[in-house]
mmCIF file of C-alpha atoms in Angstrom:
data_model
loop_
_atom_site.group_PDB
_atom_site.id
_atom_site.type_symbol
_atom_site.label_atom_id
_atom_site.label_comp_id
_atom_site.label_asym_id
_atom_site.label_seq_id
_atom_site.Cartn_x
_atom_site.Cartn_y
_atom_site.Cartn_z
ATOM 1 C CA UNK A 1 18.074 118.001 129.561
ATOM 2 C CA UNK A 2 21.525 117.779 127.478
ATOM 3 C CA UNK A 3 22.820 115.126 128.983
ATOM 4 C CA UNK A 4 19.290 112.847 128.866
ATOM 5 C CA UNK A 5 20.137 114.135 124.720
ATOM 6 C CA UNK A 6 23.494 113.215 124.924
ATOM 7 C CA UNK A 7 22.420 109.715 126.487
ATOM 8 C CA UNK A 8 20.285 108.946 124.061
ATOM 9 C CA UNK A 9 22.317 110.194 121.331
ATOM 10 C CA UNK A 10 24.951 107.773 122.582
ATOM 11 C CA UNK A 11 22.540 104.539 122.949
ATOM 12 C CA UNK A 12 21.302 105.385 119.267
ATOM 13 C CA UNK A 13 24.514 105.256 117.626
ATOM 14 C CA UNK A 14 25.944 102.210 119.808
ATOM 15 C CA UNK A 15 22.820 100.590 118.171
ATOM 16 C CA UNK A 16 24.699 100.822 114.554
ATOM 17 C CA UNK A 17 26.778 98.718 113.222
ATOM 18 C CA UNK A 18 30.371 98.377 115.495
ATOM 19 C CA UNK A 19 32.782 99.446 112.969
ATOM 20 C CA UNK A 20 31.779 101.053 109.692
ATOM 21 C CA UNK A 21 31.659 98.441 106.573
ATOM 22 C CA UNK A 22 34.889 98.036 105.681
ATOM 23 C CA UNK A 23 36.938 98.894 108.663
ATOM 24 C CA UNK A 24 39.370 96.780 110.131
ATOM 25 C CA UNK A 25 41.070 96.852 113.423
ATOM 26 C CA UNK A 26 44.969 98.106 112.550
ATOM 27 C CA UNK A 27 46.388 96.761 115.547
ATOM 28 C CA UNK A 28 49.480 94.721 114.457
ATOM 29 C CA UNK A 29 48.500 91.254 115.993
ATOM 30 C CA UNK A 30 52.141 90.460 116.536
ATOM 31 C CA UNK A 31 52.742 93.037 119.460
ATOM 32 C CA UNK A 32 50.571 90.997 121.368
ATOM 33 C CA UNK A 33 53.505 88.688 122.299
ATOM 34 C CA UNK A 34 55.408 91.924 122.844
ATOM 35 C CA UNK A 35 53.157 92.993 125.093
ATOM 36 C CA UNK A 36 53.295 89.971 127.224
ATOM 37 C CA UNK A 37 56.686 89.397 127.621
ATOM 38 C CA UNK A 38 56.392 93.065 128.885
ATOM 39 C CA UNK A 39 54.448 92.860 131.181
ATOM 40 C CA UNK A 40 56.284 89.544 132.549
ATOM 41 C CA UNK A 41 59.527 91.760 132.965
ATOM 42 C CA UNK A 42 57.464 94.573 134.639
ATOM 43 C CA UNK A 43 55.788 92.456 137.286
ATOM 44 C CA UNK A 44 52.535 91.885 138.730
ATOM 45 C CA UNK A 45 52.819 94.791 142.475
ATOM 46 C CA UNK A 46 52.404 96.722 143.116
ATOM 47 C CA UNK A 47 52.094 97.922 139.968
ATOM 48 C CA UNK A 48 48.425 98.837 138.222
ATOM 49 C CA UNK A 49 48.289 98.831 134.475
ATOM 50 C CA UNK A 50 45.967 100.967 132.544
ATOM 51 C CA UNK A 51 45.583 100.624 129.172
ATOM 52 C CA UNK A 52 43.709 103.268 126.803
ATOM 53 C CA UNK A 53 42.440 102.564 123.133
ATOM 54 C CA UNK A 54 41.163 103.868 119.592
ATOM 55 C CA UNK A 55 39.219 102.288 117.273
ATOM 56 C CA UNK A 56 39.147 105.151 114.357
ATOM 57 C CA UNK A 57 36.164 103.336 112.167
ATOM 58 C CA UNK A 58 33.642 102.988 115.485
ATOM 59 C CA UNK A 59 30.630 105.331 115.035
ATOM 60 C CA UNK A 60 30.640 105.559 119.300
ATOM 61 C CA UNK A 61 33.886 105.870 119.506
ATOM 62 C CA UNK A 62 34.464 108.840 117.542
ATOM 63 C CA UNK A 63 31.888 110.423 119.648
ATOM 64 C CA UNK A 64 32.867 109.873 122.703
ATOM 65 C CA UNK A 65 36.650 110.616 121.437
ATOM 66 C CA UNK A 66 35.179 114.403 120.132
ATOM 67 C CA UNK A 67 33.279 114.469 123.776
ATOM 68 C CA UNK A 68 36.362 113.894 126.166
ATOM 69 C CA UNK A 69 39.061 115.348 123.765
ATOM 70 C CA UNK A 70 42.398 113.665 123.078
ATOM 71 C CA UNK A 71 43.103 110.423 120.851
ATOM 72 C CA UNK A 72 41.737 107.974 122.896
ATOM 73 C CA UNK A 73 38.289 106.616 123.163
ATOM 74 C CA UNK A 74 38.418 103.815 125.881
ATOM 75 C CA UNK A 75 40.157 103.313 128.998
ATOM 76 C CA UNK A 76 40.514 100.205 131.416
ATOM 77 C CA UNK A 77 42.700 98.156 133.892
ATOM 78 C CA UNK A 78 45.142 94.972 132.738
ATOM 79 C CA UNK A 79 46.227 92.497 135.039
ATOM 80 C CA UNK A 80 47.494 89.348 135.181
ATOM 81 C CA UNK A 81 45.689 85.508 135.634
ATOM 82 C CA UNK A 82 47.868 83.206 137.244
ATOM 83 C CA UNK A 83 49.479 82.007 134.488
ATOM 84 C CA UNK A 84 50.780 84.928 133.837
ATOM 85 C CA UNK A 85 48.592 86.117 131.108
ATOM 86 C CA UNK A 86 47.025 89.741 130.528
ATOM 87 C CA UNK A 87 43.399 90.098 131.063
ATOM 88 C CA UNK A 88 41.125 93.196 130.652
ATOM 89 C CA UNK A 89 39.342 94.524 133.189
ATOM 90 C CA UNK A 90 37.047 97.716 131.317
ATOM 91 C CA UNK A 91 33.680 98.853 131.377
ATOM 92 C CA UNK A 92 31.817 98.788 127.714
ATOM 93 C CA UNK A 93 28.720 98.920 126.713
ATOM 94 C CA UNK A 94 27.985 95.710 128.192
ATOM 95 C CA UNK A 95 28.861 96.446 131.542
ATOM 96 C CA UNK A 96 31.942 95.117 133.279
ATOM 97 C CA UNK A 97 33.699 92.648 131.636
ATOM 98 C CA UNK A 98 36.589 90.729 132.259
ATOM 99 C CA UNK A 99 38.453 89.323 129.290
ATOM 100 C CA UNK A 100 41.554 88.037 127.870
ATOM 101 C CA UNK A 101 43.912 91.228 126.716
ATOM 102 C CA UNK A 102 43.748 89.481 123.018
ATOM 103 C CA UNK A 103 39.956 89.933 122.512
ATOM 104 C CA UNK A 104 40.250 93.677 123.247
ATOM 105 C CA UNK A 105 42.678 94.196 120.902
ATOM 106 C CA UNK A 106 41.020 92.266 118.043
ATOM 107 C CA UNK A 107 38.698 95.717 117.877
ATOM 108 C CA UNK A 108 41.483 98.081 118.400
ATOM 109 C CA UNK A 109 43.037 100.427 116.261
ATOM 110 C CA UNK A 110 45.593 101.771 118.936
ATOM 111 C CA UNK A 111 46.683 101.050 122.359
ATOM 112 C CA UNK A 112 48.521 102.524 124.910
ATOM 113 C CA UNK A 113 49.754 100.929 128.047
ATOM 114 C CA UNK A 114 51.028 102.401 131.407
ATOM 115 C CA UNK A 115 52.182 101.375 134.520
ATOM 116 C CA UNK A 116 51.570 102.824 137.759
ATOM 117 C CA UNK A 117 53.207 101.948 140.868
ATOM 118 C CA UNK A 118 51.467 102.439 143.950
ATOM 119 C CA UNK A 119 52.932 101.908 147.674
ATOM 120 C CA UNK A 120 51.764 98.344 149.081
ATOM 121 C CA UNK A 121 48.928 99.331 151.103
ATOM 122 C CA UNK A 122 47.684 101.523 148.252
ATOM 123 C CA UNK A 123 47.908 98.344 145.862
ATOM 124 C CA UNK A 124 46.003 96.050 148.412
ATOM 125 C CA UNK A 125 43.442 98.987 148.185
ATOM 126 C CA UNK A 126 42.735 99.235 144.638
ATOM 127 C CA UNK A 127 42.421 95.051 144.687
ATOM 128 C CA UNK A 128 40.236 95.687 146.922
ATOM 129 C CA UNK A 129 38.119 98.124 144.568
ATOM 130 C CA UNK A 130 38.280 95.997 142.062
ATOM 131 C CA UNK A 131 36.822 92.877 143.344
ATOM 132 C CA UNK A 132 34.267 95.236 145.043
ATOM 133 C CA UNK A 133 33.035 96.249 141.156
ATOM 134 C CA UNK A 134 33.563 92.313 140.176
ATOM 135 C CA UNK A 135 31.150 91.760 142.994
ATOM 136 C CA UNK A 136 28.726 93.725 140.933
ATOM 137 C CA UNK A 137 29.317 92.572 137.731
ATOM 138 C CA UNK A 138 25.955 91.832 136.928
ATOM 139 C CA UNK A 139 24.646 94.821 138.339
ATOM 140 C CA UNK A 140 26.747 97.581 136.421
ATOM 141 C CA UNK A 141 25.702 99.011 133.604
ATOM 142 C CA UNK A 142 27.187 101.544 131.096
ATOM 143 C CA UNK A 143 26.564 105.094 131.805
ATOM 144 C CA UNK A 144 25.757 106.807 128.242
ATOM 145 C CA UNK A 145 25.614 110.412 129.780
ATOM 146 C CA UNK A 146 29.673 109.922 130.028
ATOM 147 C CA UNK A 147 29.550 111.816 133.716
ATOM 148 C CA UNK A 148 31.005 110.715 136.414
ATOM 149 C CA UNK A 149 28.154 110.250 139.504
ATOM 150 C CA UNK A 150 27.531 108.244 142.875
ATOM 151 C CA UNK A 151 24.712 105.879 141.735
ATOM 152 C CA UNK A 152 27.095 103.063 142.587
ATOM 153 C CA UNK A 153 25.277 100.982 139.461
ATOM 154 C CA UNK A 154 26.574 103.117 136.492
ATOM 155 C CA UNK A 155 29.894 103.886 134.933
ATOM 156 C CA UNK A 156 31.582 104.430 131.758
ATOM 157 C CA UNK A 157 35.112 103.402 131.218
ATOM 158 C CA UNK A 158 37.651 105.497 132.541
ATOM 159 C CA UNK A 159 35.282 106.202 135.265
ATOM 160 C CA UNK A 160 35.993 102.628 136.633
ATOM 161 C CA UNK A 161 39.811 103.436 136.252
ATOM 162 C CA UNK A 162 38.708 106.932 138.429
ATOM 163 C CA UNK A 163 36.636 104.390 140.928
ATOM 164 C CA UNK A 164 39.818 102.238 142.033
ATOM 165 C CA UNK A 165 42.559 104.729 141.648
ATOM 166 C CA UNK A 166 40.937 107.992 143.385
ATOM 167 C CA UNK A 167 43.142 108.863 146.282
ATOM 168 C CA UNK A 168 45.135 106.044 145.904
ATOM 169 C CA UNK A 169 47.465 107.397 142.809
ATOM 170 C CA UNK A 170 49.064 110.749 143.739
ATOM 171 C CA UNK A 171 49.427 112.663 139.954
ATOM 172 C CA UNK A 172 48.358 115.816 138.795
ATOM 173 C CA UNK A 173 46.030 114.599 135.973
ATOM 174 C CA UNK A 174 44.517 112.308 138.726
ATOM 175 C CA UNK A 175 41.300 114.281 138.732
ATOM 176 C CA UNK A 176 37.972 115.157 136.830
ATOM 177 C CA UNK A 177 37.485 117.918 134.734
ATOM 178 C CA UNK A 178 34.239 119.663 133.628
ATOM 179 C CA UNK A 179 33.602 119.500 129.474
ATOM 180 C CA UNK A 180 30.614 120.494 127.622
ATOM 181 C CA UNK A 181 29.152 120.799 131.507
ATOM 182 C CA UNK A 182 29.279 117.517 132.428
ATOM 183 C CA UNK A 183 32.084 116.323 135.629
ATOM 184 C CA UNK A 184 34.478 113.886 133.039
ATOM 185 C CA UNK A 185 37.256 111.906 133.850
ATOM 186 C CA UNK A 186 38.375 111.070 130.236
ATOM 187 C CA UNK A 187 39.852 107.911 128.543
ATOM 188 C CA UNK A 188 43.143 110.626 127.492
ATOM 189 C CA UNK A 189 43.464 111.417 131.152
ATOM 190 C CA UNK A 190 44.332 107.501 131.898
ATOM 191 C CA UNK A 191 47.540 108.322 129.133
ATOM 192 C CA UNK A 192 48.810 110.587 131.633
ATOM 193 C CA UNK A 193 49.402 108.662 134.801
ATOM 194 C CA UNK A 194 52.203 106.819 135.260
ATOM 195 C CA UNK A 195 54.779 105.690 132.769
ATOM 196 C CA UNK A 196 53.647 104.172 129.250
ATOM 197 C CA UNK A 197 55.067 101.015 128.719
ATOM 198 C CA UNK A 198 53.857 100.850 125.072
ATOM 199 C CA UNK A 199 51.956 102.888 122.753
ATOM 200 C CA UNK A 200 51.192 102.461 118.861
ATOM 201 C CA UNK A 201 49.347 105.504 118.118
ATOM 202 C CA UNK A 202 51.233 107.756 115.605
ATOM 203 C CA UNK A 203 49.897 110.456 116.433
ATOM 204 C CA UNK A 204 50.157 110.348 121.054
ATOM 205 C CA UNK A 205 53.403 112.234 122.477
ATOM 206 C CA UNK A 206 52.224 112.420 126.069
ATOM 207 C CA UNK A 207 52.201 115.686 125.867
ATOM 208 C CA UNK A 208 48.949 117.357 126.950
ATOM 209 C CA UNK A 209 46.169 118.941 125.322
#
């Protein structure tokens, strides 16, 4: 019964407006060139990037932030087109999408990227994930009861990142955890694995909470 609550509590205020009137995204535009060239030196594998964000003036994203704990709200994959360019790979409200880096971070307050090296056959399995979920792109949809499940149709965000990396990624923090009852694999747990390669929010260390 709480998490049908929760659900709908969730739909209702995703139905608002995205950001509150008069919030605007803080992300300083500029980085975004940083962030390439960045990723250019890093290389494409078999490295996985995960990226987490805040956006402090969304209605849904302060609840799912108070939810799941920590300063992040979102969580999703970046990876490279073959021109080198960074494109998201996240689960929103939408479903899955695939976009260019940029348009994620024209609704972002704060960002913070990691890289995470896997061994070769490790990489070719999380590829392997992930075109399995772009498969089903038009099949997935957003799971507002924020727990992860089996259904094979539903996910929220960091459950995606949970989807391609489980077993695959040997950390610590690589693992659910069980808040306010439900099984959660949080958008703050993706800050933990692997090394950040950038980060803008004042107020992440690493550290964990």
């Amino acid at each position: 019964m709480r998490t049908r609550l929760w659900s709908w509590a969730l739909k209702a205020i995703n139905n608002l407006e995205y950001r509150i009137s008069g919030g605007t995204p803080s992300f300083a535009m500029s980085d975004y060139h940083k962030i390439v060239d960045m990723l250019s030196l890093q290389g494409s594998g078999p490295y996985i990037y995960t990226f987490a964000t805040a956006d402090q003036s969304s209605p849904i994203s302060t609840a799912i932030r108070k939810l799941t704990g920590g300063d992040f709200n979102h969580a999703g994959f970046i990876f490279t087109d073959v021109d080198g360019l960074p494109y998201a790979f996240h689960v929103t409200t939408k479903g899955l999408v695939i976009e260019d880096l940029l348009e994620v971070l024209r609704d972002t307050d704060y960002i913070c990227i990691n890289k995470l090296e896997l061994t070769d056959e490790n990489y070719k399995k999380a590829i392997q994930r992930r075109e399995h979920l772009r498969s089903l792109r038009n099949f997935i949809k957003y799971d507002y009861s924020i727990t992860l499940n089996d259904t094979g149709d539903k996910f929220y965000c960091s459950e995606a990142s949970f989807f391609i990396l489980d077993g695959l990624y040997y950390d610590v923090d690589l693992k659910p955890e069980i808040i306010y009852g439900r099984k959660v694999f949080s958008p703050y747990k993706v800050t933990k694995l692997g090394k950040v390669i950038y980060n803008n929010h004042p107020n992440f260390t690493g550290e964990s909470k």
